[in-house]
Short mmCIF file of C-alpha atoms in Angstrom, two decimals:
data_model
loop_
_atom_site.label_atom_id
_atom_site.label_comp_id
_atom_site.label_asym_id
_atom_site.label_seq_id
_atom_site.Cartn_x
_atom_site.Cartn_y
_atom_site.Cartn_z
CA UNK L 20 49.18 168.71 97.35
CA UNK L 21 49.69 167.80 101.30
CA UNK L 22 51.33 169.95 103.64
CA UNK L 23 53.49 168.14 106.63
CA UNK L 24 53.29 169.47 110.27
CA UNK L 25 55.17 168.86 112.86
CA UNK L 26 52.87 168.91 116.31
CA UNK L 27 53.40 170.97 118.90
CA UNK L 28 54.01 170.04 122.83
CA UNK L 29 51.44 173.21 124.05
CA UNK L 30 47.72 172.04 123.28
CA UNK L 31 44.49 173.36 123.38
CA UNK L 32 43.35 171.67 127.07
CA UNK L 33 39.86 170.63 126.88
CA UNK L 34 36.64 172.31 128.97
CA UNK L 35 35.33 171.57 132.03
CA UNK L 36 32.92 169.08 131.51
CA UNK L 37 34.39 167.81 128.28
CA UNK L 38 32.45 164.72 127.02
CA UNK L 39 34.87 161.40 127.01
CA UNK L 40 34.56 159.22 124.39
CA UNK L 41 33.36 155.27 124.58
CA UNK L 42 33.80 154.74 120.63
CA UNK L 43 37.12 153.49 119.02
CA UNK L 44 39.67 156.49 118.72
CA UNK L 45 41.49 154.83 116.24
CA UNK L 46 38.86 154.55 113.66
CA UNK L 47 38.85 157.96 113.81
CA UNK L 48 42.28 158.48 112.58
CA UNK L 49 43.82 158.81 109.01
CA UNK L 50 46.22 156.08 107.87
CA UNK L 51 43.97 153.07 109.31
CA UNK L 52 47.01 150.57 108.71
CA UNK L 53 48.76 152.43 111.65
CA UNK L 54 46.62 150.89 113.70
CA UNK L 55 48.11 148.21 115.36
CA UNK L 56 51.47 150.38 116.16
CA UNK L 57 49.20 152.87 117.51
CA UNK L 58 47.26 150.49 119.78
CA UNK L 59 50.59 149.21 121.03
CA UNK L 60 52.36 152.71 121.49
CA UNK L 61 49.16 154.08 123.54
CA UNK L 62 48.98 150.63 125.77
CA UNK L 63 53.30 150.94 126.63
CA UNK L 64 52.42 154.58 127.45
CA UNK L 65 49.42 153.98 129.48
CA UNK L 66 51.67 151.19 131.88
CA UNK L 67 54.26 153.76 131.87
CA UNK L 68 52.30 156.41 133.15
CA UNK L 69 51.17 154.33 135.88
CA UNK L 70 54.49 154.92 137.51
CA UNK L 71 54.74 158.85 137.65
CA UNK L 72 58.47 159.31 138.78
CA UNK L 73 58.94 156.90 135.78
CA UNK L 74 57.12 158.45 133.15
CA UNK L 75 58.70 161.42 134.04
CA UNK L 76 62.20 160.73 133.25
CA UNK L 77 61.64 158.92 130.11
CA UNK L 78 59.32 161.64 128.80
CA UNK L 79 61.78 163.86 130.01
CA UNK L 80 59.36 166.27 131.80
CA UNK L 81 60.97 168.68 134.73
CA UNK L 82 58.79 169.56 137.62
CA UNK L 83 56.61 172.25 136.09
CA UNK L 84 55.46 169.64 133.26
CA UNK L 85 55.71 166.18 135.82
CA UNK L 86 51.61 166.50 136.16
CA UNK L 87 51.07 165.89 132.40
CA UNK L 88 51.78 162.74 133.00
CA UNK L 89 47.95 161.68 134.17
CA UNK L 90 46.80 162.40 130.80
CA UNK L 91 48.48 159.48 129.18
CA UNK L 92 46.85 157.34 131.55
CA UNK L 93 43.37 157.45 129.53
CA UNK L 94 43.95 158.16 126.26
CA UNK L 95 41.29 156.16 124.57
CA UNK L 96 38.39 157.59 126.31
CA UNK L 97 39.50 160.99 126.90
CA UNK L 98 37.62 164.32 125.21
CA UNK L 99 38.77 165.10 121.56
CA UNK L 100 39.63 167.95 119.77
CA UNK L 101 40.29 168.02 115.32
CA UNK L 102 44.02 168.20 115.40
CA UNK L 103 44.87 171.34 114.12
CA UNK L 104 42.27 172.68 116.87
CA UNK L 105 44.28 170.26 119.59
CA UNK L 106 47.99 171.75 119.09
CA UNK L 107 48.47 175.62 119.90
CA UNK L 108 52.26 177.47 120.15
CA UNK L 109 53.61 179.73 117.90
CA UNK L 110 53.19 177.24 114.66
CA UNK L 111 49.52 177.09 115.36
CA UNK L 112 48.81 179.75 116.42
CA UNK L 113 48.46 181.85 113.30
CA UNK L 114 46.27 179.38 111.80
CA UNK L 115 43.43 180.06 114.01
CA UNK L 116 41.87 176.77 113.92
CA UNK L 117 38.68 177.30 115.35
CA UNK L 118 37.64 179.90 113.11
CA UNK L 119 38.77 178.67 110.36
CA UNK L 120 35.63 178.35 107.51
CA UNK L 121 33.86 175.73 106.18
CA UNK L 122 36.00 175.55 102.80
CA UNK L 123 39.16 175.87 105.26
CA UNK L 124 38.20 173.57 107.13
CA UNK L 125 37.59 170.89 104.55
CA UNK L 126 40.74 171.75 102.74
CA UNK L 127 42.47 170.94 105.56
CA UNK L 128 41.32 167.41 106.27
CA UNK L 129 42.23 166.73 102.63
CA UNK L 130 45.71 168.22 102.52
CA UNK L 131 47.54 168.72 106.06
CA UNK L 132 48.70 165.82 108.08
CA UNK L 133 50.52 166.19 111.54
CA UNK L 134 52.87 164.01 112.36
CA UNK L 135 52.42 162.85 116.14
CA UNK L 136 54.45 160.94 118.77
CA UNK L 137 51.53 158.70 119.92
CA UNK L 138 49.40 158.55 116.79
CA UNK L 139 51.64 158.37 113.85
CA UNK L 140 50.36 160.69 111.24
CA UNK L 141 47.18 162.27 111.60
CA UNK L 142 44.65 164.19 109.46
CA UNK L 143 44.56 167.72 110.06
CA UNK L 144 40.91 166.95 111.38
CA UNK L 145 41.14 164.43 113.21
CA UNK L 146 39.94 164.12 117.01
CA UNK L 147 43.18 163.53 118.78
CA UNK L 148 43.06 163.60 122.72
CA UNK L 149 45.45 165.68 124.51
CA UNK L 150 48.49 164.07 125.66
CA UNK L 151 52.07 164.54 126.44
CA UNK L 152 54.33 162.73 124.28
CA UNK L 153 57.70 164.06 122.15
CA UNK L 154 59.45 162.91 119.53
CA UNK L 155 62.12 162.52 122.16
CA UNK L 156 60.44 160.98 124.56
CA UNK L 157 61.21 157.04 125.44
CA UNK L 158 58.14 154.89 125.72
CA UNK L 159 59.90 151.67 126.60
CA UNK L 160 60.55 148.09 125.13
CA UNK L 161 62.00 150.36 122.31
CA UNK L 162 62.22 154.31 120.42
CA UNK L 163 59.69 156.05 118.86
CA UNK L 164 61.75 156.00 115.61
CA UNK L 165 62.18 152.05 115.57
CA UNK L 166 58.04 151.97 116.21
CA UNK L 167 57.14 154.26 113.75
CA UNK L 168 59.84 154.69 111.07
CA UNK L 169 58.73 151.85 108.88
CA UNK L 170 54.81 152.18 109.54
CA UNK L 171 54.67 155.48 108.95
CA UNK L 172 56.89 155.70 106.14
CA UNK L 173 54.80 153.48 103.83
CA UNK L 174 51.78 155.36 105.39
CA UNK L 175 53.09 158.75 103.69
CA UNK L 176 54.43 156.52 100.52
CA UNK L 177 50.51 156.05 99.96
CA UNK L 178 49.98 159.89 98.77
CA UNK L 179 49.53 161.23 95.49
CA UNK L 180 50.64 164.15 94.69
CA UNK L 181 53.12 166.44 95.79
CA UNK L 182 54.27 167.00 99.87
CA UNK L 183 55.41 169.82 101.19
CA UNK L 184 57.36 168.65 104.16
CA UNK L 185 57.37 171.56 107.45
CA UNK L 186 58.34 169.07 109.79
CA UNK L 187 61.04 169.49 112.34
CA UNK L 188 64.17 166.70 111.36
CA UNK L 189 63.48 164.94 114.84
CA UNK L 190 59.63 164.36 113.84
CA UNK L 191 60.47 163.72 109.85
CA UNK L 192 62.49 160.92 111.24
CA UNK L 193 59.57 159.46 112.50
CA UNK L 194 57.92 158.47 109.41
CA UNK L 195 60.71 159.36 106.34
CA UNK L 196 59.69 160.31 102.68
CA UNK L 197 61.15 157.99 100.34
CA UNK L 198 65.31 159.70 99.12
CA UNK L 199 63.13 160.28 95.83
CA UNK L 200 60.04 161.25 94.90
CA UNK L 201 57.49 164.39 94.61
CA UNK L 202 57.94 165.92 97.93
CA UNK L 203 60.54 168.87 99.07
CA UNK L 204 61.45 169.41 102.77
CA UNK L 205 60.98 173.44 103.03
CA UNK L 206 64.08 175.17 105.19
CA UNK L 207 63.09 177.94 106.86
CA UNK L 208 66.05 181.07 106.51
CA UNK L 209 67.00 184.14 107.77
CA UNK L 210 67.66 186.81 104.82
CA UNK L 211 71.43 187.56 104.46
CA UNK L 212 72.62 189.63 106.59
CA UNK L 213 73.85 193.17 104.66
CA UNK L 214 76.74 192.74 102.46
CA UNK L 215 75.99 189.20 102.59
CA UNK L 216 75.29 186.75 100.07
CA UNK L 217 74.04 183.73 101.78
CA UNK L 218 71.49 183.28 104.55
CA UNK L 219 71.68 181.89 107.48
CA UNK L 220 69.32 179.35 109.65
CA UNK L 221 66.83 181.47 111.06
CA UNK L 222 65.67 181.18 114.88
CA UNK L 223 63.60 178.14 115.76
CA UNK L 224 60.73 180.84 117.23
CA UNK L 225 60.56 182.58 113.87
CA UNK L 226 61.21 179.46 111.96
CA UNK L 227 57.70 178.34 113.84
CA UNK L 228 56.29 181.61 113.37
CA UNK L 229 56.91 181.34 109.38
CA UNK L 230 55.69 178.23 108.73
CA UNK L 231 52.12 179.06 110.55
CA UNK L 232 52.02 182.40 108.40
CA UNK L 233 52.68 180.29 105.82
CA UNK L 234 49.91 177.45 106.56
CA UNK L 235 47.26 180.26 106.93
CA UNK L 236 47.96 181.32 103.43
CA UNK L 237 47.91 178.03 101.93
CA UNK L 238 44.40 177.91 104.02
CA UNK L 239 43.18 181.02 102.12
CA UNK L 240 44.32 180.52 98.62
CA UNK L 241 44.07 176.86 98.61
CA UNK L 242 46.65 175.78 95.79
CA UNK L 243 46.96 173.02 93.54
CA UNK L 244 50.56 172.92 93.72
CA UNK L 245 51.31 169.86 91.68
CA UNK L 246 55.71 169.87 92.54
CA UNK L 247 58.36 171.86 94.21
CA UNK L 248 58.53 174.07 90.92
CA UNK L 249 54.88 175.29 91.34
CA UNK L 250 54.52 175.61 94.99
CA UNK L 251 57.87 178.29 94.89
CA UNK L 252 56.04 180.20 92.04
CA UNK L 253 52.74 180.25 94.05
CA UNK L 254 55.12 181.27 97.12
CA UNK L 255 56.14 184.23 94.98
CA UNK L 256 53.29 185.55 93.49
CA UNK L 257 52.28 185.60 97.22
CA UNK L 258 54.94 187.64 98.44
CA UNK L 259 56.91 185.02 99.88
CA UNK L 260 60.79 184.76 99.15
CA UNK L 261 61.40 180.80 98.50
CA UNK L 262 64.12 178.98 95.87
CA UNK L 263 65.14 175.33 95.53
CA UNK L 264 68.41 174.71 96.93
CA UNK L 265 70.10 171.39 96.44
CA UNK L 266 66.55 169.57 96.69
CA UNK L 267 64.88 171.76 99.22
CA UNK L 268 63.07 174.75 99.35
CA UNK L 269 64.79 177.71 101.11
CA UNK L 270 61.97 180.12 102.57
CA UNK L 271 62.78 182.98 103.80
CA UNK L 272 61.54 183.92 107.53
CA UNK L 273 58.96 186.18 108.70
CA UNK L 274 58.64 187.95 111.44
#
C-alpha cells in the first residue's frame, strides 16, 4: 500500500546554525530516474531567483511571502529536514512528524510519498531543503506540469501495490496515475446536510484537517490494504465513514 500527499507551502524552517550539506541532494531522493528533471527544475529556479522582483511574480508571492525567494537560491547545499518533518499546516500537522516512533517512522519511508513542485515525488523520509515553490508557480522555459507530467507519471507507474491518492487535483496533475489500475483518488466530503441525501464537498481547511487525521491512523495501525475494497473496510472498522463512488473513495470529513 502507498499513501499520496500533496506538500504543503508552510514548512518546518530550519535552526540557527543548521548544518548545509556538500553531498549530492539528489541521491538522497526516491525515484532516482527523476533525476535529471530535478537537476534542471532546481538550476531554472536558482537563475530565477537571482532576479527577486522576477521570481516573485512567477511564483506568485505578495509582499508578506516576496523574501522566500532567497531560499531557492541554494537549494543544493542548504540544511535538510525528512519530508514529512519539512512540510507543517493543517495536513501535517496531525501527523506529528518528529515524534513519530521508530516503526512509524520506517513505515513511512516505505509507504508515503509527497508529491513536490521542485523534487517530483519524494519519500516520506527523505531530506528535502526548504524552499518555496507551488504547483502553480511558473519556473520558466516551460510549466511545472509539462516538466513533470511524464517523469513523474512513469515514476508512480513503478509501484506495486495499491495507492491511495490524497493529493490536491493541481499537484495529482503533476505526476498522473495511469486512467486504470490499483489506485483510488480519496474525496474528502461533508456529511449531508439533515434531510439530505447526498453530501457535499467539504471545506478545503477540514478537507486538510481529515486527511492528516487520517495519515496518523494509517501511521498507528499500519495496514496492508491490498485495493480500494480493503482500505474502505479498514476505514470502517476504524470509525471512519468512506464508500466507493464512481471510482473514488468518498470520505467523510472530520473536524
Amino acid at each position: 500500500m502507498f499513501i499520496l500527499l500533496p506538500p504543503s507551502e508552510t514548512k518546518r524552517q530550519d535552526e540557527p546554525g543548521a548544518v548545509s550539506f556538500n553531498d549530492d541532494l539528489y541521491s538522497g531522493l526516491r525515484f532516482p530516474e527523476l533525476g535529471i528533471v530535478r537537476q534542471e527544475l532546481v538550476a531554472d529556479l536558482e537563475l530565477l531567483c537571482a532576479d527577486p522582483v522576477a521570481a516573485a511574480a512567477a511564483l506568485k508571492l505578495g509582499a508578506r511571502l516576496a523574501g522566500e525567494v532567497a531560499l531557492n537560491t541554494a537549494l543544493e547545499s542548504a540544511p535538510r529536514l525528512p519530508a514529512l518533518e519539512r512540510y507543517t499546516g493543517v495536513l501535517f500537522d496531525p501527523i506529528e512528524a518528529p515524534s513519530l516512533s521508530r516503526a512509524e517512522r520506517t513505515w513511512a519511508a516505505a509507504h508515503i510519498l509527497i508529491q513536490s513542485a521542485p523534487f517530483g515525488p519524494v519519500g516520506a523520509m527523505d531530506p528535502l531543503p526548504n524552499y518555496r515553490l507551488s504547483a502553480t508557480g511558473k519556473v520558466p522555459p516551460t510549466t511545472l506540469k509539462k516538466r513533470w507530467s511524464a517523469a513523474g507519471a512513469s515514476a508512480l507507474a513503478s509501484l506495486r501495490g495499491f495507492v491511495l491518492d490524497l493529493r490536491s487535483e493541481a499537484y495529482a496533475a503533476l505526476s498522473p496515475l495511469a486512467p486504470t489500475g490499483n489506485h483510488a483518488y480519496l474525496r474528502v466530503v461533508a456529511a449531508p446536510a439533515p434531510g439530505q441525501s447526498t453530501p457535499g464537498n467539504a471545506l478545503n481547511h477540514f478537507n486538510k484537517k481529515t486527511k492528516g487525521l487520517l495519515v496518523a491512523r494509517l501511521l498507528a495501525t499500519r495496514p496492508g490494504c491490498r485495493n480500494a475494497a480493503q482500505f474502505v473496510e479498514w476505514a470502517t472498522e476504524q470509525g471512519f465513514t468512506a464508500s466507493i463512488v464512481d471510482g473514488e473513495i468518498r470520505f467523510e470529513e472530520l473536524r
